[in-house]
C-alpha positions as semicolon CSV with decimal commas, in nm:
position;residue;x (nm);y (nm);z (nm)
1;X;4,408;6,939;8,482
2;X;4,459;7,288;8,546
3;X;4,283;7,406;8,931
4;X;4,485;7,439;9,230
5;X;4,861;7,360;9,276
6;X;5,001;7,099;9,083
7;X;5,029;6,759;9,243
8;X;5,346;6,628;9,286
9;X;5,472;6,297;9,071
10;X;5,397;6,074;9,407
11;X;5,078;6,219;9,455
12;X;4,981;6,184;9,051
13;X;5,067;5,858;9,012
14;X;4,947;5,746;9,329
15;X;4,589;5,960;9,251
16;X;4,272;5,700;9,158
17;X;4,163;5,863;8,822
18;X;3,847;5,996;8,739
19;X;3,808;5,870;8,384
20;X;4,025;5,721;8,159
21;X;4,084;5,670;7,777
22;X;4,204;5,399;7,591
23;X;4,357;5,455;7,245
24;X;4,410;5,088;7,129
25;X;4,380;4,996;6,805
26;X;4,356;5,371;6,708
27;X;4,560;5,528;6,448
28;X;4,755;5,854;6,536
29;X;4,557;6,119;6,337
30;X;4,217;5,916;6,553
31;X;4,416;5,889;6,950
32;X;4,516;6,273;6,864
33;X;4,150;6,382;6,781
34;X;4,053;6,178;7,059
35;X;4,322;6,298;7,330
36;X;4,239;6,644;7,296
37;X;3,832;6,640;7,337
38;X;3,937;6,393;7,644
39;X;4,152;6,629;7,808
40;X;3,955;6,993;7,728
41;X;3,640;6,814;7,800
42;X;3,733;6,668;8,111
43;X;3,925;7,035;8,184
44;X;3,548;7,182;8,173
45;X;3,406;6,950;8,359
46;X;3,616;6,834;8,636
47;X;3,893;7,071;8,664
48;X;4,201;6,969;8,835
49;X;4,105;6,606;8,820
50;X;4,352;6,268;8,774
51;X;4,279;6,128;8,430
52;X;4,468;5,828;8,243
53;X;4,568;5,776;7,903
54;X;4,599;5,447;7,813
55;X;4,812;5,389;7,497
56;X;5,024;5,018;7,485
57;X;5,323;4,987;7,465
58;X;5,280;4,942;7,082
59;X;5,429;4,629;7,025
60;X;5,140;4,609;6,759
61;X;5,358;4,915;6,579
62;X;5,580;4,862;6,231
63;X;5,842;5,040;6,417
64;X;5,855;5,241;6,687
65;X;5,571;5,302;6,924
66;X;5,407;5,575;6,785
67;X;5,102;5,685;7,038
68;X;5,272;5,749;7,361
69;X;5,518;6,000;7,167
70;X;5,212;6,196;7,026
71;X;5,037;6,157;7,358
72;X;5,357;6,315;7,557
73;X;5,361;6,571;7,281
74;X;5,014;6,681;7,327
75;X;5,103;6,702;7,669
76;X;5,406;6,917;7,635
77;X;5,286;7,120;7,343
78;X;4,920;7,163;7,242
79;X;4,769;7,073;7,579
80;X;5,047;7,190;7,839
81;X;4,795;7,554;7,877
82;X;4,482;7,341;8,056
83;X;4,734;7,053;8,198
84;X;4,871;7,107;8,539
85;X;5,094;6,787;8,580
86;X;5,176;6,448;8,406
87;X;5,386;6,216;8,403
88;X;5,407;5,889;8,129
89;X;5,471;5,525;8,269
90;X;5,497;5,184;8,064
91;X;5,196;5,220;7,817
92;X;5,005;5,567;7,964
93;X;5,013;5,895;8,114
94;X;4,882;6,023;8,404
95;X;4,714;6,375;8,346
């Protein structure tokens, strides 16, 4: 989250977070709903904090994996203003 300079990839990665989220199970229209009151709420409340975002790998999926896509979208696009840093690894993101 947005306060201070960013962290660097090391440093994020390498950061205990403070909370996480886990969006197993949910379907994109619920993990999006859910991603965004995680990341502005936790943006209000503990600014410039490490949080997780736990989404699978989606083996579970018809297809392709659909939640870490939205999740890195959010990230890039609707979320980018309040997030500082992230960076996606096998079956999350670090925020």
């Amino acid at each position: 989250m947005v306060e201070g300079p960013p962290l660097s990839i090391v440093e994020l990665l390498s950061a205990i977070p403070e909370a996480s989220i886990d969006l197993h199970g949910l379907s994109a229209r619920q993990a999006e709903q859910r991603v965004i009151g995680f990341v502005e709420g936790r943006a209000r409340s503990s600014p410039g904090a490490v949080v997780e975002i736990v989404t699978g790998k989606g083996t579970r999926s018809a297809g392709r994996a659909v939640l870490p896509r939205l999740v890195r979208e959010l990230l890039d696009g609707t979320l980018a203003p309040i997030v500082a840093e992230w960076s996606g690894t096998e079956g999350g993101s670090r925020v």
